[in-house]
Amino acid sequence: MKILVTGAAGFIGFHVSKILLQNQHQVVGIDNINDYYDIELKYARLAELGIVKKEAKVFNNPSKGVHEFKFIRMSIEDRLLLPELFANEQFDIVCNLAAQAGVRYSLENPEAYIDSNIVGFLNILECCRHHQIKHLVYASSSSVYGLNKKIPFETSDVVDHPISLYAASKKSNELMAHTYSHLYNIPTTGLRFFTVYGPWGRPDMAMFLFTDAMLKGRPIKVFNNGDMERDFTYIDDIVQGVVRILEKKTESNTAAPYKIYNIGNNNSVKLMKFIEAIEHKLGIKANKQLLPMQPGDVVKTWANVEGLIKDYGYSPNTPIEAGISAFIDWYKDYYRV
């Protein structure tokens, strides 16, 4: 198939693109390469896909054994260039992983979330509508559950009380997708990602922050005095689920071919256990700076992924110790520590 992956220079987008290419799909990746975090890390990911950093906006290089990969530097909120891309490329499937990420950053720069996550997502939906896209798979987030007390989180839970603008934007995406599925019979699948970690991860995520600080002899910031739990999910498990959804033929014979799934590890890990596993791998005792809860944050997340297991045979099976070991090995190699 010919598949558009938005956010292809991002953490999850890069890994999804890599597996799709290995599976012999034709992949077009777009990303605006913004400076929310180190752009050199984004270019390094693209280099792994055979793309050499240049000043030009379009890069073609089906090297390094990949099937065919084209990369275009573009923002999904661009109302002129995005429709042109769809018209020129004639995609079968769209995987929308482009978004302004980060709960805490949404408190500082709310406009970025409206531009990318609302305006940009509307543009994606409009392009899918006008270009006969067979299936739109898009990133939602576990943050939509807000202060949900029921554990584990299930897609049937009420998610009407987001506690950050990031969460509100992701809930908005789900509502917008439902509308387009209903009005235009576009198959859409939203994936509520839980805490994803692994090689090539984002520098603003806990795994990266803790490893970086500990190797440099700095204290790590531990919020809510460490009384936190997360459904930490290794990147390979996440990508397995995303790719299975992209590759499965959709059924568009319902009134609104709209689906929402949790995608996580089907488990919850105490933050202190997570830190202990990092300490064990590094052979370094962390200097923990215990801090109060951050605005927009939640104490515990835990995904019920039975829907994905039933419909797609999803099977997250990477132990936290193995995932942490793989990340730290990558980190030391990438930064030559």
CSV table of C-alpha atoms in Angstrom, one decimal:
chain,number,residue,atom,x,y,z
A,1,MET,CA,0.0,0.0,0.0
A,2,LYS,CA,0.9,3.6,-0.3
A,3,ILE,CA,0.8,5.1,3.2
A,4,LEU,CA,1.2,8.7,4.5
A,5,VAL,CA,2.9,8.9,8.0
A,6,THR,CA,2.6,12.3,9.5
A,7,GLY,CA,5.1,13.1,12.2
A,8,ALA,CA,7.6,10.7,10.5
A,9,ALA,CA,10.6,12.3,12.2
A,10,GLY,CA,9.0,11.9,15.6
A,11,PHE,CA,9.6,9.0,18.0
A,12,ILE,CA,6.6,6.8,17.1
A,13,GLY,CA,6.3,8.0,13.5
A,14,PHE,CA,9.9,7.0,12.8
A,15,HIS,CA,9.5,3.5,14.2
A,16,VAL,CA,6.2,3.0,12.4
A,17,SER,CA,7.7,4.2,9.1
A,18,LYS,CA,10.7,1.8,9.5
A,19,ILE,CA,8.5,-1.3,10.0
A,20,LEU,CA,6.1,-0.3,7.2
A,21,LEU,CA,9.1,0.0,4.8
A,22,GLN,CA,10.4,-3.4,6.0
A,23,ASN,CA,7.0,-4.8,5.2
A,24,GLN,CA,7.4,-3.5,1.6
A,25,HIS,CA,4.9,-0.6,1.7
A,26,GLN,CA,5.5,2.6,-0.1
A,27,VAL,CA,5.8,5.3,2.6
A,28,VAL,CA,5.6,9.1,2.4
A,29,GLY,CA,6.6,10.8,5.6
A,30,ILE,CA,6.0,14.4,6.5
A,31,ASP,CA,7.1,16.4,9.5
A,32,ASN,CA,7.6,20.1,10.2
A,33,ILE,CA,10.8,19.4,12.2
A,34,ASN,CA,9.9,22.0,14.9
A,35,ASP,CA,12.2,22.9,17.8
A,36,TYR,CA,10.0,21.5,20.6
A,37,TYR,CA,13.1,19.3,21.2
A,38,ASP,CA,16.5,18.8,19.6
A,39,ILE,CA,16.0,18.8,15.8
A,40,GLU,CA,19.3,16.9,15.3
A,41,LEU,CA,17.6,13.9,17.0
A,42,LYS,CA,14.8,14.2,14.4
A,43,TYR,CA,17.2,14.3,11.5
A,44,ALA,CA,19.2,11.4,13.0
A,45,ARG,CA,16.0,9.3,12.9
A,46,LEU,CA,15.4,10.3,9.3
A,47,ALA,CA,19.0,9.3,8.5
A,48,GLU,CA,18.1,5.8,9.8
A,49,LEU,CA,15.4,5.7,7.1
A,50,GLY,CA,18.0,6.7,4.4
A,51,ILE,CA,17.2,10.5,4.4
A,52,VAL,CA,20.2,12.8,4.3
A,53,LYS,CA,19.8,16.2,5.9
A,54,LYS,CA,19.6,19.0,3.3
A,55,GLU,CA,18.2,22.4,3.0
A,56,ALA,CA,15.7,21.3,0.3
A,57,LYS,CA,12.2,20.4,1.4
A,58,VAL,CA,11.8,17.1,-0.4
A,59,PHE,CA,14.2,14.2,0.1
A,60,ASN,CA,14.2,10.9,-1.8
A,61,ASN,CA,16.6,8.1,-0.9
A,62,PRO,CA,15.4,4.5,-0.9
A,63,SER,CA,18.7,3.3,0.5
A,64,LYS,CA,19.7,1.1,3.5
A,65,GLY,CA,17.5,-1.7,2.3
A,66,VAL,CA,14.2,0.1,2.7
A,67,HIS,CA,11.5,-0.3,0.1
A,68,GLU,CA,10.7,3.2,-0.9
A,69,PHE,CA,10.6,6.3,1.3
A,70,LYS,CA,9.9,9.9,0.5
A,71,PHE,CA,10.2,12.7,3.1
A,72,ILE,CA,8.7,16.1,2.8
A,73,ARG,CA,9.1,18.9,5.4
A,74,MET,CA,5.6,20.2,5.9
A,75,SER,CA,3.2,21.2,8.6
A,76,ILE,CA,-0.2,19.5,8.7
A,77,GLU,CA,-1.8,22.9,9.4
A,78,ASP,CA,-0.8,24.1,5.9
A,79,ARG,CA,-4.1,24.4,4.1
A,80,LEU,CA,-2.4,24.8,0.7
A,81,LEU,CA,0.4,22.3,0.6
A,82,LEU,CA,-1.3,19.4,2.4
A,83,PRO,CA,-4.2,19.0,-0.2
A,84,GLU,CA,-1.6,19.3,-3.0
A,85,LEU,CA,0.3,16.4,-1.4
A,86,PHE,CA,-2.8,14.2,-1.2
A,87,ALA,CA,-3.7,15.0,-4.8
A,88,ASN,CA,-0.2,14.2,-6.1
A,89,GLU,CA,0.5,11.1,-4.1
A,90,GLN,CA,-2.9,9.3,-4.0
A,91,PHE,CA,-2.5,7.6,-0.7
A,92,ASP,CA,-4.3,4.4,0.3
A,93,ILE,CA,-4.0,4.8,4.1
A,94,VAL,CA,-3.1,7.7,6.4
A,95,CYS,CA,-1.4,7.3,9.8
A,96,ASN,CA,-1.6,10.7,11.6
A,97,LEU,CA,1.1,10.8,14.3
A,98,ALA,CA,1.9,14.5,13.9
A,99,ALA,CA,0.9,16.6,16.9
A,100,GLN,CA,2.2,19.1,19.4
A,101,ALA,CA,3.1,16.7,22.2
A,102,GLY,CA,3.5,17.2,26.0
A,103,VAL,CA,1.1,17.9,28.8
A,104,ARG,CA,3.3,20.4,30.7
A,105,TYR,CA,4.2,22.4,27.6
A,106,SER,CA,0.5,22.9,26.8
A,107,LEU,CA,0.4,25.1,29.9
A,108,GLU,CA,3.1,27.4,28.5
A,109,ASN,CA,2.3,27.5,24.7
A,110,PRO,CA,-1.4,26.7,24.2
A,111,GLU,CA,-1.5,28.2,20.7
A,112,ALA,CA,0.8,25.4,19.4
A,113,TYR,CA,-1.8,22.8,20.4
A,114,ILE,CA,-4.7,24.5,18.6
A,115,ASP,CA,-2.6,25.0,15.5
A,116,SER,CA,-1.3,21.5,15.2
A,117,ASN,CA,-3.7,19.3,17.0
A,118,ILE,CA,-7.0,21.0,16.0
A,119,VAL,CA,-6.4,22.9,12.8
A,120,GLY,CA,-3.9,20.4,11.5
A,121,PHE,CA,-6.2,17.4,12.3
A,122,LEU,CA,-9.1,19.1,10.5
A,123,ASN,CA,-6.9,19.5,7.4
A,124,ILE,CA,-6.1,15.8,7.6
A,125,LEU,CA,-9.8,14.9,7.9
A,126,GLU,CA,-10.7,17.1,4.9
A,127,CYS,CA,-7.9,15.6,2.8
A,128,CYS,CA,-9.1,12.1,3.7
A,129,ARG,CA,-12.6,13.1,2.7
A,130,HIS,CA,-11.7,14.5,-0.7
A,131,HIS,CA,-9.2,11.9,-1.7
A,132,GLN,CA,-10.9,8.5,-1.0
A,133,ILE,CA,-8.6,7.5,1.8
A,134,LYS,CA,-9.5,3.9,2.8
A,135,HIS,CA,-8.5,4.2,6.5
A,136,LEU,CA,-7.3,7.0,8.8
A,137,VAL,CA,-5.4,5.8,11.9
A,138,TYR,CA,-4.6,8.6,14.3
A,139,ALA,CA,-2.9,9.2,17.6
A,140,SER,CA,-5.1,10.0,20.6
A,141,SER,CA,-3.8,9.9,24.2
A,142,SER,CA,-4.3,8.3,27.6
A,143,SER,CA,-4.5,11.9,28.8
A,144,VAL,CA,-8.1,12.1,27.7
A,145,TYR,CA,-9.0,10.1,30.8
A,146,GLY,CA,-8.2,13.1,33.0
A,147,LEU,CA,-8.9,12.4,36.7
A,148,ASN,CA,-10.6,9.1,36.0
A,149,LYS,CA,-10.6,7.0,39.2
A,150,LYS,CA,-11.6,3.7,37.7
A,151,ILE,CA,-8.6,1.4,37.0
A,152,PRO,CA,-7.8,0.1,34.5
A,153,PHE,CA,-8.9,2.7,32.0
A,154,GLU,CA,-11.4,1.5,29.4
A,155,THR,CA,-12.6,3.1,26.2
A,156,SER,CA,-16.1,2.9,27.5
A,157,ASP,CA,-15.2,5.3,30.4
A,158,VAL,CA,-16.5,8.8,30.3
A,159,VAL,CA,-13.8,11.2,29.2
A,160,ASP,CA,-15.4,14.6,29.4
A,161,HIS,CA,-13.1,16.1,32.0
A,162,PRO,CA,-9.6,16.7,30.5
A,163,ILE,CA,-7.2,18.5,32.8
A,164,SER,CA,-4.8,19.9,30.2
A,165,LEU,CA,-5.2,21.6,26.9
A,166,TYR,CA,-3.2,18.7,25.3
A,167,ALA,CA,-5.8,16.3,26.6
A,168,ALA,CA,-8.7,18.5,25.4
A,169,SER,CA,-7.1,18.6,21.9
A,170,LYS,CA,-6.9,14.9,21.8
A,171,LYS,CA,-10.5,14.4,22.9
A,172,SER,CA,-11.4,16.9,20.2
A,173,ASN,CA,-9.7,14.7,17.6
A,174,GLU,CA,-11.8,11.8,18.6
A,175,LEU,CA,-15.0,13.8,18.3
A,176,MET,CA,-13.9,15.3,14.9
A,177,ALA,CA,-13.0,11.8,13.6
A,178,HIS,CA,-16.4,10.4,14.7
A,179,THR,CA,-18.1,13.3,12.8
A,180,TYR,CA,-16.3,12.6,9.6
A,181,SER,CA,-16.8,8.9,9.9
A,182,HIS,CA,-20.5,9.5,10.3
A,183,LEU,CA,-20.9,12.1,7.6
A,184,TYR,CA,-18.6,10.8,5.0
A,185,ASN,CA,-18.2,7.1,5.8
A,186,ILE,CA,-14.5,7.4,6.3
A,187,PRO,CA,-13.1,4.5,8.4
A,188,THR,CA,-11.2,6.1,11.4
A,189,THR,CA,-9.3,4.4,14.2
A,190,GLY,CA,-8.1,6.4,17.2
A,191,LEU,CA,-5.4,5.0,19.4
A,192,ARG,CA,-5.1,6.2,23.0
A,193,PHE,CA,-1.3,5.9,23.5
A,194,PHE,CA,-0.1,5.4,27.1
A,195,THR,CA,3.5,6.1,28.2
A,196,VAL,CA,5.7,5.0,25.3
A,197,TYR,CA,9.4,4.6,25.8
A,198,GLY,CA,12.4,3.0,24.1
A,199,PRO,CA,15.3,3.8,21.7
A,200,TRP,CA,15.1,7.1,19.8
A,201,GLY,CA,12.6,8.3,22.4
A,202,ARG,CA,11.7,12.0,23.1
A,203,PRO,CA,14.0,13.9,25.4
A,204,ASP,CA,11.1,15.4,27.4
A,205,MET,CA,9.9,11.9,28.5
A,206,ALA,CA,10.8,10.4,31.9
A,207,MET,CA,13.0,7.6,30.6
A,208,PHE,CA,15.2,10.0,28.7
A,209,LEU,CA,15.3,12.6,31.5
A,210,PHE,CA,16.2,10.2,34.2
A,211,THR,CA,18.9,8.4,32.2
A,212,ASP,CA,20.4,11.7,31.0
A,213,ALA,CA,20.4,13.2,34.5
A,214,MET,CA,21.8,10.1,36.3
A,215,LEU,CA,24.7,9.7,33.8
A,216,LYS,CA,25.6,13.4,34.2
A,217,GLY,CA,25.4,13.3,38.0
A,218,ARG,CA,22.4,15.5,38.3
A,219,PRO,CA,19.3,14.9,40.5
A,220,ILE,CA,16.2,13.5,38.9
A,221,LYS,CA,12.8,15.3,39.4
A,222,VAL,CA,10.3,12.9,40.9
A,223,PHE,CA,6.8,14.3,41.1
A,224,ASN,CA,4.1,13.6,43.6
A,225,ASN,CA,7.0,12.4,45.9
A,226,GLY,CA,7.3,9.3,43.7
A,227,ASP,CA,3.7,8.1,44.4
A,228,MET,CA,3.0,7.6,40.7
A,229,GLU,CA,2.2,4.7,38.4
A,230,ARG,CA,2.3,4.5,34.7
A,231,ASP,CA,1.4,2.0,31.9
A,232,PHE,CA,4.9,2.1,30.5
A,233,THR,CA,4.8,0.6,27.0
A,234,TYR,CA,7.9,-0.4,24.9
A,235,ILE,CA,8.0,1.1,21.5
A,236,ASP,CA,8.2,-2.2,19.6
A,237,ASP,CA,4.9,-3.3,21.3
A,238,ILE,CA,3.3,0.0,20.3
A,239,VAL,CA,4.5,-0.3,16.7
A,240,GLN,CA,3.3,-3.9,16.4
A,241,GLY,CA,-0.2,-2.7,17.3
A,242,VAL,CA,-0.2,0.3,14.9
A,243,VAL,CA,1.1,-1.6,12.0
A,244,ARG,CA,-1.4,-4.5,12.4
A,245,ILE,CA,-4.2,-1.9,12.3
A,246,LEU,CA,-2.8,-0.2,9.2
A,247,GLU,CA,-2.4,-3.5,7.3
A,248,LYS,CA,-5.8,-5.0,8.1
A,249,LYS,CA,-8.5,-4.5,5.6
A,250,THR,CA,-11.2,-2.2,7.0
A,251,GLU,CA,-14.9,-2.8,6.9
A,252,SER,CA,-16.8,0.3,5.9
A,253,ASN,CA,-20.3,-1.1,5.9
A,254,THR,CA,-21.4,0.4,9.2
A,255,ALA,CA,-23.2,3.8,9.7
A,256,ALA,CA,-20.1,5.3,11.3
A,257,PRO,CA,-17.0,3.2,10.8
A,258,TYR,CA,-15.3,4.7,13.9
A,259,LYS,CA,-13.2,2.9,16.4
A,260,ILE,CA,-11.2,3.9,19.6
A,261,TYR,CA,-8.7,1.7,21.2
A,262,ASN,CA,-6.3,1.9,24.2
A,263,ILE,CA,-2.8,0.9,23.2
A,264,GLY,CA,-0.5,0.2,26.1
A,265,ASN,CA,1.1,-2.5,28.1
A,266,ASN,CA,-2.0,-3.8,29.9
A,267,ASN,CA,-0.2,-3.2,33.2
A,268,SER,CA,0.8,-0.4,35.5
A,269,VAL,CA,4.3,0.0,37.0
A,270,LYS,CA,5.2,2.1,40.1
A,271,LEU,CA,7.5,5.0,39.2
A,272,MET,CA,9.9,4.0,41.9
A,273,LYS,CA,10.2,0.5,40.4
A,274,PHE,CA,10.9,2.1,37.0
A,275,ILE,CA,13.6,4.2,38.5
A,276,GLU,CA,15.1,1.2,40.3
A,277,ALA,CA,15.4,-0.6,36.9
A,278,ILE,CA,17.3,2.3,35.4
A,279,GLU,CA,19.6,2.4,38.5
A,280,HIS,CA,20.3,-1.3,38.1
A,281,LYS,CA,21.1,-1.0,34.4
A,282,LEU,CA,23.3,2.0,34.8
A,283,GLY,CA,24.9,0.9,38.1
A,284,ILE,CA,24.2,4.4,39.5
A,285,LYS,CA,22.0,5.4,42.5
A,286,ALA,CA,19.7,8.2,41.5
A,287,ASN,CA,19.7,11.4,43.6
A,288,LYS,CA,15.9,11.9,43.8
A,289,GLN,CA,14.5,15.4,44.1
A,290,LEU,CA,11.0,14.8,45.4
A,291,LEU,CA,8.5,17.4,44.2
A,292,PRO,CA,4.7,18.0,44.4
A,293,MET,CA,2.3,16.9,41.6
A,294,GLN,CA,2.6,19.0,38.5
A,295,PRO,CA,-0.5,20.8,37.0
A,296,GLY,CA,-2.2,18.6,34.4
A,297,ASP,CA,-0.6,15.4,35.6
A,298,VAL,CA,-2.4,12.3,37.0
A,299,VAL,CA,-1.3,9.8,39.7
A,300,LYS,CA,-2.0,6.5,37.8
A,301,THR,CA,-2.6,5.2,34.3
A,302,TRP,CA,-3.4,1.7,33.2
A,303,ALA,CA,-4.7,0.6,29.8
A,304,ASN,CA,-7.2,-2.1,29.3
A,305,VAL,CA,-6.2,-3.3,25.8
A,306,GLU,CA,-8.7,-6.2,25.4
A,307,GLY,CA,-10.2,-4.5,22.4
A,308,LEU,CA,-6.9,-4.6,20.5
A,309,ILE,CA,-6.2,-8.1,21.6
A,310,LYS,CA,-9.5,-9.3,20.4
A,311,ASP,CA,-9.6,-7.4,17.1
A,312,TYR,CA,-5.9,-7.4,16.1
A,313,GLY,CA,-4.2,-10.1,18.2
A,314,TYR,CA,-2.2,-7.3,19.9
A,315,SER,CA,0.3,-8.8,22.4
A,316,PRO,CA,2.5,-6.3,24.4
A,317,ASN,CA,5.2,-8.6,25.9
A,318,THR,CA,8.3,-6.6,26.6
A,319,PRO,CA,9.3,-6.6,30.3
A,320,ILE,CA,10.1,-3.2,31.8
A,321,GLU,CA,13.7,-4.3,32.5
A,322,ALA,CA,14.3,-5.4,28.9
A,323,GLY,CA,12.8,-2.2,27.5
A,324,ILE,CA,14.9,0.0,29.8
A,325,SER,CA,18.1,-2.0,29.0
A,326,ALA,CA,17.5,-1.5,25.2
A,327,PHE,CA,16.9,2.3,25.7
A,328,ILE,CA,20.0,2.8,27.8
A,329,ASP,CA,22.1,0.8,25.3
A,330,TRP,CA,20.8,3.1,22.5
A,331,TYR,CA,21.4,6.2,24.6
A,332,LYS,CA,25.0,5.3,25.3
A,333,ASP,CA,25.6,4.5,21.7
A,334,TYR,CA,23.9,7.6,20.3
A,335,TYR,CA,25.5,10.0,22.7
A,336,ARG,CA,28.8,8.1,22.8
A,337,VAL,CA,28.7,7.8,26.6
